[in-house]
Amino acid sequence: MVKFSYQNDYSLRISTEIYALRRGGLLDDARQLAEDYLQKDRTDIDVLKAYAWTLIDICKREQQKGNIVDARKISDLLSRMHFDTQFDEFATTLVRKIQALRLTVDPFYTQIQEAKELSQNGNNDKAWEILTRLSVDGNLPEEAHESYGWIIYRYLRDHLTRLNSVQVRKQLRDYINLQNERPSILHSQILNLALNYSKLDNNFKLVSFLRLWDPDNLRTEDFNDSRGNDGKTIPSLMSRIAKVLVDYPLREIKEFVELLHREKDVFIELLKTQFFWKLYRSADDGLSSSMWDLFNQYLEFFPESSASLAHSKVLGLAERIMKEGNAWRFYDFFKKWNPQKLRTADWQEETGDNGEIYKPLAMKSLKKAKEALENLSEEQIGDLQWLIDLYGMAIEKFPEDDWIFRSKALLHLRAGQQAEAKDIYKRLCQKMGEKYYIWSEFADCCEDVDVKIAFLCKAISLEKNEDFIGKIRLELARQLIKSKKYANAVVELGQYKKHYAEKGWRIDSKIDALFEQCLSTTPAPDNNKALYVENISIAEAYAYEDIPFTEVVLVDKWKNENGKTMMAFVDGETIEFVANKKRFPILKDSHKGQVWKFQLYKDEIIRTIPNEISWGPPKTETIIKYIPLAAAPSETTDWSSLPIQYGYVQHINIEKKVYHIYSTDSTLFFEHYEQQELSKGDFVKLRQYKKKVKEESKTFLCNVQKCTEDEAIEKFKCRIVAVDDVNNLRQLFHFVLGPKLISGILHYNKTELRPSVGDFIKIHYFVRKIDDKKNLDKQKKVIEVLKAESTNEINSSLIKNITGYLELKYKDMYDEGDPDFAFIGDYYVHKTILEKYDINSNCQVNAKAIYAGDGKWKVYEIEKQ
């Protein structure tokens, strides 16, 4: 409950009474009550509001009586009252009523009303004449300024093209001098009108008018586009101003922007958008020096502004049109554009109107900037570090793109940063070692002549098309001459010159001088074959020095659709790869099962997978691929690098020549054979490996050999089980493995054990799945016992000791002969157990129960208490 002080309660009672007298028509009494109270407390806002509403009604009353002088006195009294309208709609309404009332008691109210009605009925010119005369004579009250402002706006709108500069400026000045509400729709319309006039009069400075208009009066709506009744977009006022302003001198544009105290960044973005369209239109008119000047002007256009869509669109335009003979321009433009302003969206693929996928703007820009280097001098290029760092960012975003790594390495070389380039090329040689140009470029990183020769030999060995390797041969010859291997150099120079002559290409002018350095040496008789063999090994050893050798086994050989011999290698666990025999001549006489040592590059590819839930984040999947780099023989015997496994021959399909072998984890394998060497019931030792077949990983057996039971048995599953039933008639006993496990049967002819119910035995076994005859869609599990033996160990989860009251049960409730079964609490007792222990009446007992499957237990031993 809200508690009022005596003073607040009294104030509320007075204001309530004033309103009551006012509603009852006793206006003078209401006024007197209010004035008497306010003489004591002029700060009581509630009483002041009640007093004001009373005076409004009295003023209207005096007007109706024709007492205009008294009405004006009341209006003046109301005008001297002040109410805080912030967050108070009641006070706002009251102030508006007072303002409207002041206008109605003005001596020129009739003329003002006439002007408003004329303007509303389409005769704005006559309305303008009336209010302009009142304004000039000093007879236009402030309450009419809003109406006069709209009339001035309509007058200028209708006559803008017919009025001269002096007349337009006078009308705009008259509007600015008014005391109407600002900001407002009217005020924004006046700015729009000034914008339109600026297009007609070059001497009219929009910047100067904005200063008078006061940019603080801009509304949020002035920056936002809207939609017309036809659904079309109507550009915002500030967007239209920006479109005009971009043709102004930059000094005036910046002066305009500096006047803005809010939404400055938004307006700069609008300006940049309009500048983009200005550039776009210029490009449509054809490439010219004026267009390149525009691009340079743009770079001076608010360079400190933030990254934005418009800024990126200008970069995209430059990337598209700065090509061929003008491609060199892009390097400097991109640098000054400031790549730090690339947005997240600029690093993402773009989608065309018809669903076409385009490379990210950032990547296209990096590529073009790098290509531009070919046509620039060292002085024009300057410090390359900015572009190198940008490629570093690209690598972080696209770590799987090897071409980005290569481009960064080439930039390091151009910048004289050989060590940094060398680190990258080592990785590229490991991942892209089949590309000749990677080795050729790696050679440029090295100062050592012998290492250069090795890399160049490796490069030439990888590319058989002479069209691509002529310059590499020439460079190899230069390095061979430095190393005084003249006979080898002559071979390279000869092949280069011969091929270029056959093609009709221009031969390097320095080739004769290189021949002269060889002192007419006879070419190497083997056409440099020995040179290549030796140096390829040196190049690979240098590039792969950080990678250890891994032993793998050759598990398959085949010819692909191109007739090439392919080989599959595995380590039996995680490594699997395929190699072309031709790439590794050392594998020429290899055979299945042979162990080899390989240096392998582990390539990890992270693939993004869309989430099954449309709004969920995408998932990632890491795909590992092993790339063979170099091969060497191993002294390890065939198959022995694969892990040893054991199995059991459960069945042999003689007709199809297939062994059915169960592994120690109960997996069934079908192993084909040419000549039968195993029998049903044999234990085997084998090797095992996994290999992908049509994108599905499958396990294969190899080197399958018979072994003793003693060697294999301990590798199979082992468990302590309880015997829950013995059937001497059928020569078998039944056992259970556990509450959540299946049960099994063991025939007497498979074991010498003859246990009793409740005994524990130890079994080694595997689980076999067979079709369920009752439910063809399912399979059931069968325990296949390999070995069973007695044990002193127990499985406490299978046996229970229970104490309770045994209650006999009869199938026929009226027959009190021998009982049919009994219960000890929830535990079932079979009739045979009752007979065995001669129980024919209810009694207290100690008993033992064994788990019977499906959550059930059965009693097998009883002792009366």
PDB file of C-alpha atoms in Angstrom, residues 559-810:
ATOM      1  CA  LYS A 559      47.110 -52.309 -63.467  1.00  0.00           C
ATOM      2  CA  ASN A 560      44.788 -49.321 -63.685  1.00  0.00           C
ATOM      3  CA  GLU A 561      42.715 -48.276 -66.678  1.00  0.00           C
ATOM      4  CA  ASN A 562      45.781 -46.558 -68.178  1.00  0.00           C
ATOM      5  CA  GLY A 563      47.903 -49.695 -67.949  1.00  0.00           C
ATOM      6  CA  LYS A 564      50.048 -48.333 -65.121  1.00  0.00           C
ATOM      7  CA  THR A 565      51.113 -50.703 -62.364  1.00  0.00           C
ATOM      8  CA  MET A 566      49.751 -49.472 -59.039  1.00  0.00           C
ATOM      9  CA  MET A 567      50.731 -50.736 -55.606  1.00  0.00           C
ATOM     10  CA  ALA A 568      48.898 -50.529 -52.282  1.00  0.00           C
ATOM     11  CA  PHE A 569      50.882 -50.253 -49.036  1.00  0.00           C
ATOM     12  CA  VAL A 570      49.672 -50.362 -45.414  1.00  0.00           C
ATOM     13  CA  ASP A 571      51.150 -50.416 -41.922  1.00  0.00           C
ATOM     14  CA  GLY A 572      48.244 -52.462 -40.578  1.00  0.00           C
ATOM     15  CA  GLU A 573      46.902 -49.660 -38.399  1.00  0.00           C
ATOM     16  CA  THR A 574      46.317 -46.153 -39.808  1.00  0.00           C
ATOM     17  CA  ILE A 575      48.551 -45.736 -42.846  1.00  0.00           C
ATOM     18  CA  GLU A 576      47.339 -46.640 -46.316  1.00  0.00           C
ATOM     19  CA  PHE A 577      48.490 -45.266 -49.677  1.00  0.00           C
ATOM     20  CA  VAL A 578      48.823 -46.175 -53.341  1.00  0.00           C
ATOM     21  CA  ALA A 579      51.997 -45.601 -55.365  1.00  0.00           C
ATOM     22  CA  ASN A 580      52.774 -45.779 -59.070  1.00  0.00           C
ATOM     23  CA  LYS A 581      55.546 -48.309 -59.593  1.00  0.00           C
ATOM     24  CA  LYS A 582      57.074 -46.167 -62.320  1.00  0.00           C
ATOM     25  CA  ARG A 583      57.618 -43.300 -59.888  1.00  0.00           C
ATOM     26  CA  PHE A 584      59.695 -45.546 -57.626  1.00  0.00           C
ATOM     27  CA  PRO A 585      61.977 -47.694 -59.850  1.00  0.00           C
ATOM     28  CA  ILE A 586      63.325 -49.429 -56.739  1.00  0.00           C
ATOM     29  CA  LEU A 587      59.978 -51.261 -56.490  1.00  0.00           C
ATOM     30  CA  LYS A 588      60.467 -52.959 -59.849  1.00  0.00           C
ATOM     31  CA  ASP A 589      60.878 -56.540 -58.544  1.00  0.00           C
ATOM     32  CA  SER A 590      58.751 -56.183 -55.394  1.00  0.00           C
ATOM     33  CA  HIS A 591      56.213 -58.822 -54.320  1.00  0.00           C
ATOM     34  CA  LYS A 592      53.146 -58.995 -52.084  1.00  0.00           C
ATOM     35  CA  GLY A 593      53.987 -59.160 -48.416  1.00  0.00           C
ATOM     36  CA  GLN A 594      57.352 -57.476 -48.885  1.00  0.00           C
ATOM     37  CA  VAL A 595      58.205 -54.815 -46.305  1.00  0.00           C
ATOM     38  CA  TRP A 596      59.471 -51.436 -47.540  1.00  0.00           C
ATOM     39  CA  LYS A 597      60.525 -48.199 -45.885  1.00  0.00           C
ATOM     40  CA  PHE A 598      58.881 -44.987 -47.087  1.00  0.00           C
ATOM     41  CA  GLN A 599      59.195 -41.342 -46.214  1.00  0.00           C
ATOM     42  CA  LEU A 600      55.574 -40.181 -46.081  1.00  0.00           C
ATOM     43  CA  TYR A 601      53.963 -36.760 -46.051  1.00  0.00           C
ATOM     44  CA  LYS A 602      50.858 -36.695 -43.866  1.00  0.00           C
ATOM     45  CA  ASP A 603      48.340 -34.392 -45.498  1.00  0.00           C
ATOM     46  CA  GLU A 604      45.397 -33.421 -43.303  1.00  0.00           C
ATOM     47  CA  ILE A 605      42.367 -31.994 -45.097  1.00  0.00           C
ATOM     48  CA  ILE A 606      39.592 -30.452 -43.038  1.00  0.00           C
ATOM     49  CA  ARG A 607      36.279 -30.768 -44.867  1.00  0.00           C
ATOM     50  CA  THR A 608      33.205 -28.774 -43.887  1.00  0.00           C
ATOM     51  CA  ILE A 609      29.939 -30.723 -43.825  1.00  0.00           C
ATOM     52  CA  PRO A 610      26.561 -28.919 -43.679  1.00  0.00           C
ATOM     53  CA  ASN A 611      24.616 -29.598 -40.516  1.00  0.00           C
ATOM     54  CA  GLU A 612      21.557 -31.820 -40.868  1.00  0.00           C
ATOM     55  CA  ILE A 613      19.710 -29.061 -39.021  1.00  0.00           C
ATOM     56  CA  SER A 614      19.520 -26.068 -41.385  1.00  0.00           C
ATOM     57  CA  TRP A 615      20.119 -23.502 -38.658  1.00  0.00           C
ATOM     58  CA  GLY A 616      22.857 -25.474 -36.922  1.00  0.00           C
ATOM     59  CA  PRO A 617      26.595 -24.751 -37.324  1.00  0.00           C
ATOM     60  CA  PRO A 618      28.446 -26.789 -39.978  1.00  0.00           C
ATOM     61  CA  LYS A 619      30.434 -29.846 -38.905  1.00  0.00           C
ATOM     62  CA  THR A 620      34.050 -30.541 -39.784  1.00  0.00           C
ATOM     63  CA  GLU A 621      35.717 -33.764 -40.815  1.00  0.00           C
ATOM     64  CA  THR A 622      39.472 -34.345 -40.986  1.00  0.00           C
ATOM     65  CA  ILE A 623      40.615 -36.501 -43.907  1.00  0.00           C
ATOM     66  CA  ILE A 624      44.168 -37.819 -43.692  1.00  0.00           C
ATOM     67  CA  LYS A 625      46.064 -38.707 -46.838  1.00  0.00           C
ATOM     68  CA  TYR A 626      49.580 -40.157 -46.939  1.00  0.00           C
ATOM     69  CA  ILE A 627      51.778 -39.117 -49.857  1.00  0.00           C
ATOM     70  CA  PRO A 628      54.830 -41.341 -50.578  1.00  0.00           C
ATOM     71  CA  LEU A 629      58.000 -39.308 -51.122  1.00  0.00           C
ATOM     72  CA  ALA A 630      60.910 -41.740 -51.188  1.00  0.00           C
ATOM     73  CA  ALA A 631      61.276 -45.527 -50.904  1.00  0.00           C
ATOM     74  CA  ALA A 632      64.028 -47.734 -49.538  1.00  0.00           C
ATOM     75  CA  PRO A 633      64.316 -51.515 -48.947  1.00  0.00           C
ATOM     76  CA  SER A 634      63.838 -52.987 -45.474  1.00  0.00           C
ATOM     77  CA  GLU A 635      65.484 -55.983 -43.869  1.00  0.00           C
ATOM     78  CA  THR A 636      62.234 -56.937 -42.123  1.00  0.00           C
ATOM     79  CA  THR A 637      60.852 -60.290 -43.302  1.00  0.00           C
ATOM     80  CA  ASP A 638      57.685 -60.478 -45.383  1.00  0.00           C
ATOM     81  CA  TRP A 639      54.455 -59.462 -43.629  1.00  0.00           C
ATOM     82  CA  SER A 640      56.169 -59.202 -40.243  1.00  0.00           C
ATOM     83  CA  SER A 641      55.694 -55.469 -39.807  1.00  0.00           C
ATOM     84  CA  LEU A 642      51.939 -56.035 -39.601  1.00  0.00           C
ATOM     85  CA  PRO A 643      50.509 -56.847 -36.169  1.00  0.00           C
ATOM     86  CA  ILE A 644      49.993 -60.551 -35.334  1.00  0.00           C
ATOM     87  CA  GLN A 645      46.432 -61.759 -34.853  1.00  0.00           C
ATOM     88  CA  TYR A 646      44.886 -65.170 -34.125  1.00  0.00           C
ATOM     89  CA  GLY A 647      41.805 -66.964 -35.386  1.00  0.00           C
ATOM     90  CA  TYR A 648      39.842 -70.192 -35.526  1.00  0.00           C
ATOM     91  CA  VAL A 649      38.732 -72.073 -38.645  1.00  0.00           C
ATOM     92  CA  GLN A 650      35.029 -72.596 -37.965  1.00  0.00           C
ATOM     93  CA  HIS A 651      34.029 -73.871 -41.417  1.00  0.00           C
ATOM     94  CA  ILE A 652      35.484 -74.578 -44.865  1.00  0.00           C
ATOM     95  CA  ASN A 653      33.513 -74.128 -48.059  1.00  0.00           C
ATOM     96  CA  ILE A 654      35.213 -76.706 -50.233  1.00  0.00           C
ATOM     97  CA  GLU A 655      33.228 -75.807 -53.328  1.00  0.00           C
ATOM     98  CA  LYS A 656      34.145 -72.114 -53.247  1.00  0.00           C
ATOM     99  CA  LYS A 657      37.575 -72.651 -51.662  1.00  0.00           C
ATOM    100  CA  VAL A 658      36.901 -70.354 -48.753  1.00  0.00           C
ATOM    101  CA  TYR A 659      37.946 -70.627 -45.107  1.00  0.00           C
ATOM    102  CA  HIS A 660      35.489 -69.215 -42.541  1.00  0.00           C
ATOM    103  CA  ILE A 661      37.809 -67.803 -39.897  1.00  0.00           C
ATOM    104  CA  TYR A 662      36.657 -66.148 -36.678  1.00  0.00           C
ATOM    105  CA  SER A 663      39.096 -63.675 -35.143  1.00  0.00           C
ATOM    106  CA  THR A 664      39.639 -63.253 -31.419  1.00  0.00           C
ATOM    107  CA  ASP A 665      37.086 -60.410 -31.355  1.00  0.00           C
ATOM    108  CA  SER A 666      34.446 -62.677 -33.003  1.00  0.00           C
ATOM    109  CA  THR A 667      34.714 -61.076 -36.462  1.00  0.00           C
ATOM    110  CA  LEU A 668      34.059 -63.506 -39.311  1.00  0.00           C
ATOM    111  CA  PHE A 669      36.459 -63.417 -42.281  1.00  0.00           C
ATOM    112  CA  PHE A 670      36.152 -65.262 -45.580  1.00  0.00           C
ATOM    113  CA  GLU A 671      39.635 -66.134 -46.788  1.00  0.00           C
ATOM    114  CA  HIS A 672      40.062 -67.626 -50.270  1.00  0.00           C
ATOM    115  CA  TYR A 673      42.680 -70.308 -50.865  1.00  0.00           C
ATOM    116  CA  GLU A 674      44.154 -72.038 -53.892  1.00  0.00           C
ATOM    117  CA  GLN A 675      45.273 -75.205 -52.133  1.00  0.00           C
ATOM    118  CA  GLN A 676      43.691 -76.327 -48.872  1.00  0.00           C
ATOM    119  CA  GLU A 677      46.244 -76.347 -46.070  1.00  0.00           C
ATOM    120  CA  LEU A 678      43.897 -75.906 -43.079  1.00  0.00           C
ATOM    121  CA  SER A 679      41.179 -78.044 -41.519  1.00  0.00           C
ATOM    122  CA  LYS A 680      38.019 -77.222 -39.631  1.00  0.00           C
ATOM    123  CA  GLY A 681      38.882 -76.644 -35.971  1.00  0.00           C
ATOM    124  CA  ASP A 682      42.410 -75.406 -36.645  1.00  0.00           C
ATOM    125  CA  PHE A 683      43.794 -72.460 -34.757  1.00  0.00           C
ATOM    126  CA  VAL A 684      45.669 -69.992 -36.982  1.00  0.00           C
ATOM    127  CA  LYS A 685      48.157 -67.169 -36.646  1.00  0.00           C
ATOM    128  CA  LEU A 686      47.810 -64.400 -39.207  1.00  0.00           C
ATOM    129  CA  ARG A 687      48.489 -60.797 -40.132  1.00  0.00           C
ATOM    130  CA  GLN A 688      45.715 -58.261 -40.573  1.00  0.00           C
ATOM    131  CA  TYR A 689      45.371 -54.857 -42.257  1.00  0.00           C
ATOM    132  CA  LYS A 690      42.701 -52.364 -43.282  1.00  0.00           C
ATOM    133  CA  LYS A 691      42.241 -50.944 -46.750  1.00  0.00           C
ATOM    134  CA  LYS A 692      39.615 -48.759 -48.365  1.00  0.00           C
ATOM    135  CA  VAL A 693      37.457 -50.381 -51.017  1.00  0.00           C
ATOM    136  CA  LYS A 694      35.080 -47.948 -52.740  1.00  0.00           C
ATOM    137  CA  GLU A 695      35.430 -45.469 -49.854  1.00  0.00           C
ATOM    138  CA  GLU A 696      34.586 -48.174 -47.305  1.00  0.00           C
ATOM    139  CA  SER A 697      37.286 -49.375 -44.911  1.00  0.00           C
ATOM    140  CA  LYS A 698      37.573 -53.168 -44.936  1.00  0.00           C
ATOM    141  CA  THR A 699      39.779 -55.556 -42.978  1.00  0.00           C
ATOM    142  CA  PHE A 700      41.842 -58.188 -44.808  1.00  0.00           C
ATOM    143  CA  LEU A 701      43.788 -61.227 -43.576  1.00  0.00           C
ATOM    144  CA  CYS A 702      47.165 -62.276 -44.879  1.00  0.00           C
ATOM    145  CA  ASN A 703      49.947 -64.763 -44.157  1.00  0.00           C
ATOM    146  CA  VAL A 704      47.468 -67.170 -42.526  1.00  0.00           C
ATOM    147  CA  GLN A 705      49.323 -70.112 -40.883  1.00  0.00           C
ATOM    148  CA  LYS A 706      48.288 -72.946 -38.645  1.00  0.00           C
ATOM    149  CA  CYS A 707      49.377 -72.700 -35.003  1.00  0.00           C
ATOM    150  CA  THR A 708      48.874 -74.650 -31.769  1.00  0.00           C
ATOM    151  CA  GLU A 709      45.850 -74.227 -29.541  1.00  0.00           C
ATOM    152  CA  ASP A 710      48.077 -73.237 -26.653  1.00  0.00           C
ATOM    153  CA  GLU A 711      49.534 -70.316 -28.604  1.00  0.00           C
ATOM    154  CA  ALA A 712      46.169 -68.950 -29.750  1.00  0.00           C
ATOM    155  CA  ILE A 713      43.663 -69.805 -27.023  1.00  0.00           C
ATOM    156  CA  GLU A 714      44.655 -67.105 -24.529  1.00  0.00           C
ATOM    157  CA  LYS A 715      43.972 -64.427 -27.149  1.00  0.00           C
ATOM    158  CA  PHE A 716      40.281 -65.324 -27.392  1.00  0.00           C
ATOM    159  CA  LYS A 717      37.564 -64.108 -25.043  1.00  0.00           C
ATOM    160  CA  CYS A 718      37.529 -65.781 -21.647  1.00  0.00           C
ATOM    161  CA  ARG A 719      34.813 -65.835 -18.965  1.00  0.00           C
ATOM    162  CA  ILE A 720      33.772 -67.586 -15.758  1.00  0.00           C
ATOM    163  CA  VAL A 721      30.280 -69.049 -16.384  1.00  0.00           C
ATOM    164  CA  ALA A 722      27.743 -70.878 -14.241  1.00  0.00           C
ATOM    165  CA  VAL A 723      26.052 -74.164 -15.153  1.00  0.00           C
ATOM    166  CA  ASP A 724      22.297 -73.684 -14.837  1.00  0.00           C
ATOM    167  CA  ASP A 725      21.077 -76.996 -16.280  1.00  0.00           C
ATOM    168  CA  VAL A 726      22.388 -80.504 -16.941  1.00  0.00           C
ATOM    169  CA  ASN A 727      20.693 -82.898 -19.400  1.00  0.00           C
ATOM    170  CA  ASN A 728      22.265 -86.318 -19.179  1.00  0.00           C
ATOM    171  CA  LEU A 729      19.715 -87.727 -21.569  1.00  0.00           C
ATOM    172  CA  ARG A 730      20.850 -85.378 -24.349  1.00  0.00           C
ATOM    173  CA  GLN A 731      24.470 -85.501 -23.201  1.00  0.00           C
ATOM    174  CA  LEU A 732      24.916 -81.754 -22.666  1.00  0.00           C
ATOM    175  CA  PHE A 733      24.842 -79.023 -20.098  1.00  0.00           C
ATOM    176  CA  HIS A 734      23.705 -75.387 -20.305  1.00  0.00           C
ATOM    177  CA  PHE A 735      25.579 -72.396 -18.890  1.00  0.00           C
ATOM    178  CA  VAL A 736      24.985 -68.679 -18.462  1.00  0.00           C
ATOM    179  CA  LEU A 737      27.516 -65.857 -18.879  1.00  0.00           C
ATOM    180  CA  GLY A 738      25.861 -63.007 -16.976  1.00  0.00           C
ATOM    181  CA  PRO A 739      22.766 -60.862 -16.456  1.00  0.00           C
ATOM    182  CA  LYS A 740      23.269 -58.913 -19.700  1.00  0.00           C
ATOM    183  CA  LEU A 741      24.970 -61.686 -21.678  1.00  0.00           C
ATOM    184  CA  ILE A 742      23.771 -64.667 -23.664  1.00  0.00           C
ATOM    185  CA  SER A 743      23.884 -68.310 -22.596  1.00  0.00           C
ATOM    186  CA  GLY A 744      25.391 -71.382 -24.229  1.00  0.00           C
ATOM    187  CA  ILE A 745      25.388 -75.170 -24.531  1.00  0.00           C
ATOM    188  CA  LEU A 746      28.307 -77.548 -24.337  1.00  0.00           C
ATOM    189  CA  HIS A 747      27.930 -81.189 -25.457  1.00  0.00           C
ATOM    190  CA  TYR A 748      29.678 -83.971 -23.629  1.00  0.00           C
ATOM    191  CA  ASN A 749      31.584 -84.995 -26.763  1.00  0.00           C
ATOM    192  CA  LYS A 750      33.319 -81.572 -26.767  1.00  0.00           C
ATOM    193  CA  THR A 751      34.578 -81.723 -23.163  1.00  0.00           C
ATOM    194  CA  GLU A 752      35.464 -84.118 -20.387  1.00  0.00           C
ATOM    195  CA  LEU A 753      33.766 -81.914 -17.810  1.00  0.00           C
ATOM    196  CA  ARG A 754      30.626 -83.258 -16.116  1.00  0.00           C
ATOM    197  CA  PRO A 755      29.492 -80.402 -13.899  1.00  0.00           C
ATOM    198  CA  SER A 756      26.419 -80.025 -11.701  1.00  0.00           C
ATOM    199  CA  VAL A 757      23.976 -77.168 -11.596  1.00  0.00           C
ATOM    200  CA  GLY A 758      25.585 -74.281  -9.726  1.00  0.00           C
ATOM    201  CA  ASP A 759      29.150 -75.231 -10.678  1.00  0.00           C
ATOM    202  CA  PHE A 760      31.443 -72.649 -12.258  1.00  0.00           C
ATOM    203  CA  ILE A 761      33.639 -73.341 -15.266  1.00  0.00           C
ATOM    204  CA  LYS A 762      36.096 -71.258 -17.253  1.00  0.00           C
ATOM    205  CA  ILE A 763      35.537 -71.038 -21.028  1.00  0.00           C
ATOM    206  CA  HIS A 764      37.434 -69.535 -23.989  1.00  0.00           C
ATOM    207  CA  TYR A 765      35.025 -68.714 -26.771  1.00  0.00           C
ATOM    208  CA  PHE A 766      33.924 -66.571 -29.687  1.00  0.00           C
ATOM    209  CA  VAL A 767      30.415 -65.392 -30.601  1.00  0.00           C
ATOM    210  CA  ARG A 768      28.825 -66.500 -33.845  1.00  0.00           C
ATOM    211  CA  LYS A 769      25.800 -64.812 -35.385  1.00  0.00           C
ATOM    212  CA  ILE A 770      23.168 -66.940 -37.118  1.00  0.00           C
ATOM    213  CA  ASP A 771      19.807 -66.167 -38.684  1.00  0.00           C
ATOM    214  CA  ASP A 772      16.890 -66.243 -36.272  1.00  0.00           C
ATOM    215  CA  LYS A 773      14.324 -68.671 -37.722  1.00  0.00           C
ATOM    216  CA  LYS A 774      11.528 -67.015 -35.733  1.00  0.00           C
ATOM    217  CA  ASN A 775      12.437 -63.518 -36.860  1.00  0.00           C
ATOM    218  CA  LEU A 776      14.094 -63.487 -40.287  1.00  0.00           C
ATOM    219  CA  ASP A 777      15.004 -59.777 -39.988  1.00  0.00           C
ATOM    220  CA  LYS A 778      17.236 -60.427 -36.986  1.00  0.00           C
ATOM    221  CA  GLN A 779      20.187 -62.563 -36.014  1.00  0.00           C
ATOM    222  CA  LYS A 780      20.865 -64.290 -32.740  1.00  0.00           C
ATOM    223  CA  LYS A 781      24.196 -64.861 -31.054  1.00  0.00           C
ATOM    224  CA  VAL A 782      25.605 -68.299 -30.360  1.00  0.00           C
ATOM    225  CA  ILE A 783      28.489 -69.042 -27.987  1.00  0.00           C
ATOM    226  CA  GLU A 784      31.115 -71.272 -29.623  1.00  0.00           C
ATOM    227  CA  VAL A 785      33.271 -72.769 -26.847  1.00  0.00           C
ATOM    228  CA  LEU A 786      36.882 -73.375 -27.861  1.00  0.00           C
ATOM    229  CA  LYS A 787      38.069 -74.667 -24.496  1.00  0.00           C
ATOM    230  CA  ALA A 788      36.331 -75.394 -21.147  1.00  0.00           C
ATOM    231  CA  GLU A 789      38.007 -76.162 -17.847  1.00  0.00           C
ATOM    232  CA  SER A 790      37.082 -76.422 -14.195  1.00  0.00           C
ATOM    233  CA  THR A 791      37.925 -73.513 -11.924  1.00  0.00           C
ATOM    234  CA  ASN A 792      37.783 -72.393  -8.311  1.00  0.00           C
ATOM    235  CA  GLU A 793      36.897 -68.890  -9.393  1.00  0.00           C
ATOM    236  CA  ILE A 794      33.296 -67.750  -9.073  1.00  0.00           C
ATOM    237  CA  ASN A 795      31.112 -65.174 -10.814  1.00  0.00           C
ATOM    238  CA  SER A 796      29.078 -63.654  -7.997  1.00  0.00           C
ATOM    239  CA  SER A 797      26.675 -61.995 -10.428  1.00  0.00           C
ATOM    240  CA  LEU A 798      25.275 -65.443 -11.394  1.00  0.00           C
ATOM    241  CA  ILE A 799      24.611 -67.026  -7.971  1.00  0.00           C
ATOM    242  CA  LYS A 800      22.529 -65.820  -5.014  1.00  0.00           C
ATOM    243  CA  ASN A 801      22.099 -67.096  -1.459  1.00  0.00           C
ATOM    244  CA  ILE A 802      18.539 -66.428  -0.286  1.00  0.00           C
ATOM    245  CA  THR A 803      16.628 -66.916   2.955  1.00  0.00           C
ATOM    246  CA  GLY A 804      12.847 -66.830   3.185  1.00  0.00           C
ATOM    247  CA  TYR A 805       9.522 -68.524   3.482  1.00  0.00           C
ATOM    248  CA  LEU A 806       8.872 -71.239   0.864  1.00  0.00           C
ATOM    249  CA  GLU A 807       5.241 -71.399  -0.219  1.00  0.00           C
ATOM    250  CA  LEU A 808       3.946 -74.359  -2.233  1.00  0.00           C
ATOM    251  CA  LYS A 809       1.785 -73.832  -5.296  1.00  0.00           C
ATOM    252  CA  TYR A 810      -0.751 -76.105  -7.046  1.00  0.00           C
TER     253      TYR A 810
END
